[in-house]
Amino acid sequence: MIDIVRKSLNECSDPNIAAGSSRFFKKGEAANVYGVKSSDVRRIGKIALKEVKDLSKRDVFNICEQLWKSAYLEEAVIACMLAESLEKQYLPEDFKIFEHWVHNYLTNWADCDTFCNHTVGNFVMMYPQFISELKKWAKSDRRFVKRAAAVTLIIPARKGLFLQDIFEIANTLLLDADDLVQKGYGWMLKAASESHQKEVFEYVMSKKEIMPRTSLRYAIEKMPADLKSQAMKR
């Protein structure tokens, strides 16, 4: 299965796409790439999903592990697709596997967001008790573990869930100097504002004197112009 995926990715690779991919990542991010268009990666991923449909969850997770280990961006996307497809089979003990991937294989914002927005986000909606573990991630000294703590809650936040937990994670990350972390928790607050505009606005106003402008701009992006103006005033 893994050989088929890698052969397909190699066949679709384009040196020009590979050469241009570096502009999407910041200093300190690592991403090996084949240079395959996103649409082709998704197509290959769908083929992989058909191939694994009769395998056990353990076997699929083992395939994901091998794909993650390669450190190739396109293989990580397919690993995320495979893991997300097992959503109905998630059990609390699966968190240790997901946490292992977060701590060991996230080396760029794309891997972090693809994996955490969906697989980990879906998991914590099923098992909210694990939000306490996200709060531990927010205290990590590793940029993508910290970003993961925030971006895992993007989809739950859009659904109006976990508002107080979101504020708690934002408080932990509030003064972080890393712009990828700032953007991550700002995005989380923006998502929460879709259902809780008043509460998020009040939170931003209470922190605006110390909140990095990057985070602030992200947090208020979907708010009306008059609220944006108030928040952005020096």
PDB file of C-alpha atoms in Angstrom:
ATOM      1  CA  MET A   1       0.000   0.000   0.000  1.00  0.00           C
ATOM      2  CA  ILE A   2       2.742   2.420   0.990  1.00  0.00           C
ATOM      3  CA  ASP A   3       4.769   1.528  -2.105  1.00  0.00           C
ATOM      4  CA  ILE A   4       1.711   2.206  -4.287  1.00  0.00           C
ATOM      5  CA  VAL A   5       1.205   5.617  -2.646  1.00  0.00           C
ATOM      6  CA  ARG A   6       4.855   6.575  -3.099  1.00  0.00           C
ATOM      7  CA  LYS A   7       4.961   5.348  -6.707  1.00  0.00           C
ATOM      8  CA  SER A   8       1.835   7.373  -7.498  1.00  0.00           C
ATOM      9  CA  LEU A   9       3.261  10.500  -5.847  1.00  0.00           C
ATOM     10  CA  ASN A  10       6.511  10.149  -7.769  1.00  0.00           C
ATOM     11  CA  GLU A  11       4.621   9.764 -11.039  1.00  0.00           C
ATOM     12  CA  CYS A  12       2.691  12.991 -10.355  1.00  0.00           C
ATOM     13  CA  SER A  13       5.655  14.990  -9.082  1.00  0.00           C
ATOM     14  CA  ASP A  14       6.568  18.264 -10.756  1.00  0.00           C
ATOM     15  CA  PRO A  15       9.988  19.851 -10.089  1.00  0.00           C
ATOM     16  CA  ASN A  16       8.518  23.329 -10.582  1.00  0.00           C
ATOM     17  CA  ILE A  17       5.878  22.742  -7.911  1.00  0.00           C
ATOM     18  CA  ALA A  18       8.520  21.313  -5.590  1.00  0.00           C
ATOM     19  CA  ALA A  19      10.803  24.298  -6.129  1.00  0.00           C
ATOM     20  CA  GLY A  20       8.004  26.775  -5.448  1.00  0.00           C
ATOM     21  CA  SER A  21       6.742  25.103  -2.290  1.00  0.00           C
ATOM     22  CA  SER A  22       9.422  26.671  -0.102  1.00  0.00           C
ATOM     23  CA  ARG A  23       7.698  30.065  -0.250  1.00  0.00           C
ATOM     24  CA  PHE A  24       4.816  28.677   1.821  1.00  0.00           C
ATOM     25  CA  PHE A  25       6.999  27.921   4.831  1.00  0.00           C
ATOM     26  CA  LYS A  26       8.844  30.099   7.291  1.00  0.00           C
ATOM     27  CA  LYS A  27      12.337  29.865   8.685  1.00  0.00           C
ATOM     28  CA  GLY A  28      12.589  26.913  11.043  1.00  0.00           C
ATOM     29  CA  GLU A  29       9.915  24.861   9.284  1.00  0.00           C
ATOM     30  CA  ALA A  30      10.823  21.589   7.630  1.00  0.00           C
ATOM     31  CA  ALA A  31       8.951  20.034   4.727  1.00  0.00           C
ATOM     32  CA  ASN A  32      10.168  17.512   2.182  1.00  0.00           C
ATOM     33  CA  VAL A  33       7.980  17.611  -0.915  1.00  0.00           C
ATOM     34  CA  TYR A  34       7.454  15.548  -4.023  1.00  0.00           C
ATOM     35  CA  GLY A  35       5.942  18.542  -5.787  1.00  0.00           C
ATOM     36  CA  VAL A  36       2.436  17.136  -6.353  1.00  0.00           C
ATOM     37  CA  LYS A  37      -0.665  19.278  -6.854  1.00  0.00           C
ATOM     38  CA  SER A  38      -3.119  19.201  -3.949  1.00  0.00           C
ATOM     39  CA  SER A  39      -5.856  17.767  -6.168  1.00  0.00           C
ATOM     40  CA  ASP A  40      -3.601  14.852  -7.133  1.00  0.00           C
ATOM     41  CA  VAL A  41      -2.593  14.224  -3.524  1.00  0.00           C
ATOM     42  CA  ARG A  42      -6.272  14.022  -2.558  1.00  0.00           C
ATOM     43  CA  ARG A  43      -6.972  11.702  -5.495  1.00  0.00           C
ATOM     44  CA  ILE A  44      -4.156   9.367  -4.463  1.00  0.00           C
ATOM     45  CA  GLY A  45      -5.392   9.565  -0.886  1.00  0.00           C
ATOM     46  CA  LYS A  46      -8.867   8.450  -1.966  1.00  0.00           C
ATOM     47  CA  ILE A  47      -7.348   5.461  -3.728  1.00  0.00           C
ATOM     48  CA  ALA A  48      -5.492   4.624  -0.514  1.00  0.00           C
ATOM     49  CA  LEU A  49      -8.745   4.886   1.460  1.00  0.00           C
ATOM     50  CA  LYS A  50     -10.331   2.237  -0.771  1.00  0.00           C
ATOM     51  CA  GLU A  51      -7.314  -0.017  -0.339  1.00  0.00           C
ATOM     52  CA  VAL A  52      -7.415   0.078   3.476  1.00  0.00           C
ATOM     53  CA  LYS A  53     -11.181  -0.113   4.008  1.00  0.00           C
ATOM     54  CA  ASP A  54     -11.002  -3.755   5.143  1.00  0.00           C
ATOM     55  CA  LEU A  55      -7.950  -3.355   7.368  1.00  0.00           C
ATOM     56  CA  SER A  56      -8.076  -3.040  11.137  1.00  0.00           C
ATOM     57  CA  LYS A  57      -7.665   0.336  12.801  1.00  0.00           C
ATOM     58  CA  ARG A  58      -4.308  -0.809  14.158  1.00  0.00           C
ATOM     59  CA  ASP A  59      -3.084  -1.667  10.658  1.00  0.00           C
ATOM     60  CA  VAL A  60      -4.243   1.673   9.253  1.00  0.00           C
ATOM     61  CA  PHE A  61      -2.542   3.553  12.096  1.00  0.00           C
ATOM     62  CA  ASN A  62       0.648   1.590  11.360  1.00  0.00           C
ATOM     63  CA  ILE A  63       0.458   2.734   7.737  1.00  0.00           C
ATOM     64  CA  CYS A  64      -0.056   6.314   8.945  1.00  0.00           C
ATOM     65  CA  GLU A  65       3.015   5.978  11.145  1.00  0.00           C
ATOM     66  CA  GLN A  66       5.165   4.965   8.178  1.00  0.00           C
ATOM     67  CA  LEU A  67       3.805   7.820   6.067  1.00  0.00           C
ATOM     68  CA  TRP A  68       4.467  10.343   8.851  1.00  0.00           C
ATOM     69  CA  LYS A  69       8.003   9.023   9.330  1.00  0.00           C
ATOM     70  CA  SER A  70       8.923   9.890   5.750  1.00  0.00           C
ATOM     71  CA  ALA A  71       8.617  13.619   6.572  1.00  0.00           C
ATOM     72  CA  TYR A  72       7.118  14.259   3.121  1.00  0.00           C
ATOM     73  CA  LEU A  73       4.308  16.795   3.061  1.00  0.00           C
ATOM     74  CA  GLU A  74       2.190  14.829   0.595  1.00  0.00           C
ATOM     75  CA  GLU A  75       2.543  11.595   2.565  1.00  0.00           C
ATOM     76  CA  ALA A  76       1.490  13.435   5.725  1.00  0.00           C
ATOM     77  CA  VAL A  77      -1.685  14.642   3.979  1.00  0.00           C
ATOM     78  CA  ILE A  78      -2.559  11.065   3.053  1.00  0.00           C
ATOM     79  CA  ALA A  79      -1.799   9.908   6.607  1.00  0.00           C
ATOM     80  CA  CYS A  80      -4.253  12.556   7.820  1.00  0.00           C
ATOM     81  CA  MET A  81      -6.907  11.374   5.373  1.00  0.00           C
ATOM     82  CA  LEU A  82      -6.507   7.777   6.553  1.00  0.00           C
ATOM     83  CA  ALA A  83      -6.652   8.710  10.248  1.00  0.00           C
ATOM     84  CA  GLU A  84      -9.682  10.954   9.763  1.00  0.00           C
ATOM     85  CA  SER A  85     -11.538   8.189   7.924  1.00  0.00           C
ATOM     86  CA  LEU A  86     -11.536   6.123  11.133  1.00  0.00           C
ATOM     87  CA  GLU A  87     -13.418   8.759  13.130  1.00  0.00           C
ATOM     88  CA  LYS A  88     -16.298   6.433  14.036  1.00  0.00           C
ATOM     89  CA  GLN A  89     -13.800   3.986  15.526  1.00  0.00           C
ATOM     90  CA  TYR A  90     -11.911   6.436  17.749  1.00  0.00           C
ATOM     91  CA  LEU A  91     -11.487   5.316  21.343  1.00  0.00           C
ATOM     92  CA  PRO A  92      -9.959   7.249  24.263  1.00  0.00           C
ATOM     93  CA  GLU A  93      -6.736   5.238  24.064  1.00  0.00           C
ATOM     94  CA  ASP A  94      -6.144   6.536  20.520  1.00  0.00           C
ATOM     95  CA  PHE A  95      -5.141   9.890  22.001  1.00  0.00           C
ATOM     96  CA  LYS A  96      -1.677   8.538  22.808  1.00  0.00           C
ATOM     97  CA  ILE A  97      -1.115   7.746  19.139  1.00  0.00           C
ATOM     98  CA  PHE A  98      -2.304  11.176  18.030  1.00  0.00           C
ATOM     99  CA  GLU A  99      -0.170  12.851  20.673  1.00  0.00           C
ATOM    100  CA  HIS A 100       2.846  10.847  19.506  1.00  0.00           C
ATOM    101  CA  TRP A 101       2.331  12.144  15.972  1.00  0.00           C
ATOM    102  CA  VAL A 102       1.918  15.731  17.207  1.00  0.00           C
ATOM    103  CA  HIS A 103       5.104  15.616  19.262  1.00  0.00           C
ATOM    104  CA  ASN A 104       7.250  13.741  16.767  1.00  0.00           C
ATOM    105  CA  TYR A 105       6.142  14.537  13.229  1.00  0.00           C
ATOM    106  CA  LEU A 106       4.701  18.057  12.997  1.00  0.00           C
ATOM    107  CA  THR A 107       7.421  20.198  11.433  1.00  0.00           C
ATOM    108  CA  ASN A 108       5.394  22.820   9.542  1.00  0.00           C
ATOM    109  CA  TRP A 109       2.086  24.664   9.785  1.00  0.00           C
ATOM    110  CA  ALA A 110       0.478  22.674   6.954  1.00  0.00           C
ATOM    111  CA  ASP A 111       0.943  19.284   8.635  1.00  0.00           C
ATOM    112  CA  CYS A 112      -0.107  20.759  11.968  1.00  0.00           C
ATOM    113  CA  ASP A 113      -3.308  22.324  10.688  1.00  0.00           C
ATOM    114  CA  THR A 114      -4.364  19.429   8.447  1.00  0.00           C
ATOM    115  CA  PHE A 115      -3.967  16.877  11.225  1.00  0.00           C
ATOM    116  CA  CYS A 116      -5.246  18.893  14.170  1.00  0.00           C
ATOM    117  CA  ASN A 117      -8.183  20.667  12.516  1.00  0.00           C
ATOM    118  CA  HIS A 118      -9.775  17.373  11.605  1.00  0.00           C
ATOM    119  CA  THR A 119      -8.480  14.217  13.283  1.00  0.00           C
ATOM    120  CA  VAL A 120      -7.624  15.674  16.695  1.00  0.00           C
ATOM    121  CA  GLY A 121     -10.480  18.189  16.559  1.00  0.00           C
ATOM    122  CA  ASN A 122     -12.998  15.422  15.852  1.00  0.00           C
ATOM    123  CA  PHE A 123     -11.483  13.337  18.632  1.00  0.00           C
ATOM    124  CA  VAL A 124     -11.858  16.016  21.317  1.00  0.00           C
ATOM    125  CA  MET A 125     -15.454  16.644  20.304  1.00  0.00           C
ATOM    126  CA  MET A 126     -16.054  12.950  20.983  1.00  0.00           C
ATOM    127  CA  TYR A 127     -13.978  12.913  24.178  1.00  0.00           C
ATOM    128  CA  PRO A 128     -13.922  16.441  25.662  1.00  0.00           C
ATOM    129  CA  GLN A 129     -12.014  15.259  28.720  1.00  0.00           C
ATOM    130  CA  PHE A 130      -8.860  15.348  26.582  1.00  0.00           C
ATOM    131  CA  ILE A 131      -9.015  19.141  26.286  1.00  0.00           C
ATOM    132  CA  SER A 132      -7.024  19.096  29.530  1.00  0.00           C
ATOM    133  CA  GLU A 133      -4.211  17.515  27.494  1.00  0.00           C
ATOM    134  CA  LEU A 134      -4.406  20.325  24.929  1.00  0.00           C
ATOM    135  CA  LYS A 135      -3.830  22.757  27.791  1.00  0.00           C
ATOM    136  CA  LYS A 136      -0.606  20.891  28.542  1.00  0.00           C
ATOM    137  CA  TRP A 137       0.397  21.164  24.873  1.00  0.00           C
ATOM    138  CA  ALA A 138      -0.061  24.931  25.129  1.00  0.00           C
ATOM    139  CA  LYS A 139       2.722  24.989  27.736  1.00  0.00           C
ATOM    140  CA  SER A 140       5.182  23.120  25.524  1.00  0.00           C
ATOM    141  CA  ASP A 141       8.447  24.687  24.402  1.00  0.00           C
ATOM    142  CA  ARG A 142       7.831  23.427  20.836  1.00  0.00           C
ATOM    143  CA  ARG A 143       6.122  25.739  18.376  1.00  0.00           C
ATOM    144  CA  PHE A 144       3.957  23.174  16.588  1.00  0.00           C
ATOM    145  CA  VAL A 145       2.803  21.475  19.781  1.00  0.00           C
ATOM    146  CA  LYS A 146       1.688  24.901  21.007  1.00  0.00           C
ATOM    147  CA  ARG A 147       0.015  25.708  17.690  1.00  0.00           C
ATOM    148  CA  ALA A 148      -1.646  22.277  17.789  1.00  0.00           C
ATOM    149  CA  ALA A 149      -3.253  23.136  21.134  1.00  0.00           C
ATOM    150  CA  ALA A 150      -5.042  26.053  19.479  1.00  0.00           C
ATOM    151  CA  VAL A 151      -5.832  24.823  15.975  1.00  0.00           C
ATOM    152  CA  THR A 152      -7.310  21.558  17.287  1.00  0.00           C
ATOM    153  CA  LEU A 153     -10.200  23.671  18.573  1.00  0.00           C
ATOM    154  CA  ILE A 154     -10.942  25.550  15.322  1.00  0.00           C
ATOM    155  CA  ILE A 155     -13.868  23.384  14.201  1.00  0.00           C
ATOM    156  CA  PRO A 156     -15.286  22.896  17.721  1.00  0.00           C
ATOM    157  CA  ALA A 157     -15.031  26.683  18.171  1.00  0.00           C
ATOM    158  CA  ARG A 158     -17.063  27.268  15.011  1.00  0.00           C
ATOM    159  CA  LYS A 159     -19.733  25.044  16.506  1.00  0.00           C
ATOM    160  CA  GLY A 160     -19.829  27.206  19.635  1.00  0.00           C
ATOM    161  CA  LEU A 161     -18.111  24.611  21.823  1.00  0.00           C
ATOM    162  CA  PHE A 162     -15.532  24.878  24.616  1.00  0.00           C
ATOM    163  CA  LEU A 163     -15.450  28.679  24.889  1.00  0.00           C
ATOM    164  CA  GLN A 164     -13.928  28.857  28.371  1.00  0.00           C
ATOM    165  CA  ASP A 165     -11.294  26.276  27.423  1.00  0.00           C
ATOM    166  CA  ILE A 166     -10.482  28.361  24.348  1.00  0.00           C
ATOM    167  CA  PHE A 167      -9.951  31.437  26.513  1.00  0.00           C
ATOM    168  CA  GLU A 168      -7.760  29.429  28.873  1.00  0.00           C
ATOM    169  CA  ILE A 169      -5.539  28.201  26.027  1.00  0.00           C
ATOM    170  CA  ALA A 170      -5.420  31.731  24.588  1.00  0.00           C
ATOM    171  CA  ASN A 171      -4.288  33.003  27.994  1.00  0.00           C
ATOM    172  CA  THR A 172      -1.456  30.469  28.057  1.00  0.00           C
ATOM    173  CA  LEU A 173      -0.316  31.392  24.546  1.00  0.00           C
ATOM    174  CA  LEU A 174      -1.074  35.113  24.856  1.00  0.00           C
ATOM    175  CA  LEU A 175       2.470  36.500  24.979  1.00  0.00           C
ATOM    176  CA  ASP A 176       4.182  33.844  22.864  1.00  0.00           C
ATOM    177  CA  ALA A 177       6.734  35.458  20.570  1.00  0.00           C
ATOM    178  CA  ASP A 178       6.359  32.948  17.718  1.00  0.00           C
ATOM    179  CA  ASP A 179       4.133  34.329  14.974  1.00  0.00           C
ATOM    180  CA  LEU A 180       2.920  30.852  13.982  1.00  0.00           C
ATOM    181  CA  VAL A 181       1.661  30.383  17.537  1.00  0.00           C
ATOM    182  CA  GLN A 182       0.168  33.896  17.568  1.00  0.00           C
ATOM    183  CA  LYS A 183      -1.674  33.193  14.324  1.00  0.00           C
ATOM    184  CA  GLY A 184      -2.816  29.823  15.645  1.00  0.00           C
ATOM    185  CA  TYR A 185      -4.534  31.116  18.759  1.00  0.00           C
ATOM    186  CA  GLY A 186      -5.791  34.218  16.929  1.00  0.00           C
ATOM    187  CA  TRP A 187      -7.431  31.892  14.405  1.00  0.00           C
ATOM    188  CA  MET A 188      -8.954  29.902  17.288  1.00  0.00           C
ATOM    189  CA  LEU A 189     -10.457  33.090  18.732  1.00  0.00           C
ATOM    190  CA  LYS A 190     -11.748  34.132  15.294  1.00  0.00           C
ATOM    191  CA  ALA A 191     -13.489  30.765  14.948  1.00  0.00           C
ATOM    192  CA  ALA A 192     -15.026  31.162  18.407  1.00  0.00           C
ATOM    193  CA  SER A 193     -16.291  34.627  17.462  1.00  0.00           C
ATOM    194  CA  GLU A 194     -18.586  33.074  14.847  1.00  0.00           C
ATOM    195  CA  SER A 195     -20.813  31.824  17.681  1.00  0.00           C
ATOM    196  CA  HIS A 196     -19.678  34.023  20.569  1.00  0.00           C
ATOM    197  CA  GLN A 197     -18.866  37.422  19.080  1.00  0.00           C
ATOM    198  CA  LYS A 198     -19.661  39.410  22.233  1.00  0.00           C
ATOM    199  CA  GLU A 199     -17.593  37.208  24.521  1.00  0.00           C
ATOM    200  CA  VAL A 200     -14.603  37.078  22.175  1.00  0.00           C
ATOM    201  CA  PHE A 201     -14.736  40.848  21.627  1.00  0.00           C
ATOM    202  CA  GLU A 202     -14.777  41.431  25.378  1.00  0.00           C
ATOM    203  CA  TYR A 203     -11.856  39.038  25.765  1.00  0.00           C
ATOM    204  CA  VAL A 204      -9.837  40.811  23.057  1.00  0.00           C
ATOM    205  CA  MET A 205     -10.580  44.228  24.556  1.00  0.00           C
ATOM    206  CA  SER A 206      -9.443  43.026  27.980  1.00  0.00           C
ATOM    207  CA  LYS A 207      -6.125  41.838  26.497  1.00  0.00           C
ATOM    208  CA  LYS A 208      -5.540  44.351  23.694  1.00  0.00           C
ATOM    209  CA  GLU A 209      -2.817  46.254  25.517  1.00  0.00           C
ATOM    210  CA  ILE A 210      -0.611  43.156  25.691  1.00  0.00           C
ATOM    211  CA  MET A 211      -1.924  40.878  22.916  1.00  0.00           C
ATOM    212  CA  PRO A 212       0.396  40.770  19.879  1.00  0.00           C
ATOM    213  CA  ARG A 213      -1.125  42.687  16.967  1.00  0.00           C
ATOM    214  CA  THR A 214      -0.875  39.589  14.785  1.00  0.00           C
ATOM    215  CA  SER A 215      -3.133  37.625  17.135  1.00  0.00           C
ATOM    216  CA  LEU A 216      -5.484  40.561  17.590  1.00  0.00           C
ATOM    217  CA  ARG A 217      -5.978  41.054  13.853  1.00  0.00           C
ATOM    218  CA  TYR A 218      -6.738  37.373  13.367  1.00  0.00           C
ATOM    219  CA  ALA A 219      -9.160  37.288  16.317  1.00  0.00           C
ATOM    220  CA  ILE A 220     -11.324  40.191  15.066  1.00  0.00           C
ATOM    221  CA  GLU A 221     -11.230  39.403  11.365  1.00  0.00           C
ATOM    222  CA  LYS A 222     -14.901  38.347  11.135  1.00  0.00           C
ATOM    223  CA  MET A 223     -16.266  41.097  13.383  1.00  0.00           C
ATOM    224  CA  PRO A 224     -18.185  44.187  12.184  1.00  0.00           C
ATOM    225  CA  ALA A 225     -16.156  47.243  11.181  1.00  0.00           C
ATOM    226  CA  ASP A 226     -17.063  49.244  14.265  1.00  0.00           C
ATOM    227  CA  LEU A 227     -15.834  46.512  16.628  1.00  0.00           C
ATOM    228  CA  LYS A 228     -12.655  46.074  14.594  1.00  0.00           C
ATOM    229  CA  SER A 229     -12.008  49.813  14.853  1.00  0.00           C
ATOM    230  CA  GLN A 230     -12.413  49.773  18.631  1.00  0.00           C
ATOM    231  CA  ALA A 231     -10.132  46.775  19.012  1.00  0.00           C
ATOM    232  CA  MET A 232      -7.401  48.208  16.783  1.00  0.00           C
ATOM    233  CA  LYS A 233      -7.243  51.610  18.511  1.00  0.00           C
ATOM    234  CA  ARG A 234      -3.911  52.124  20.225  1.00  0.00           C
TER     235      ARG A 234
END
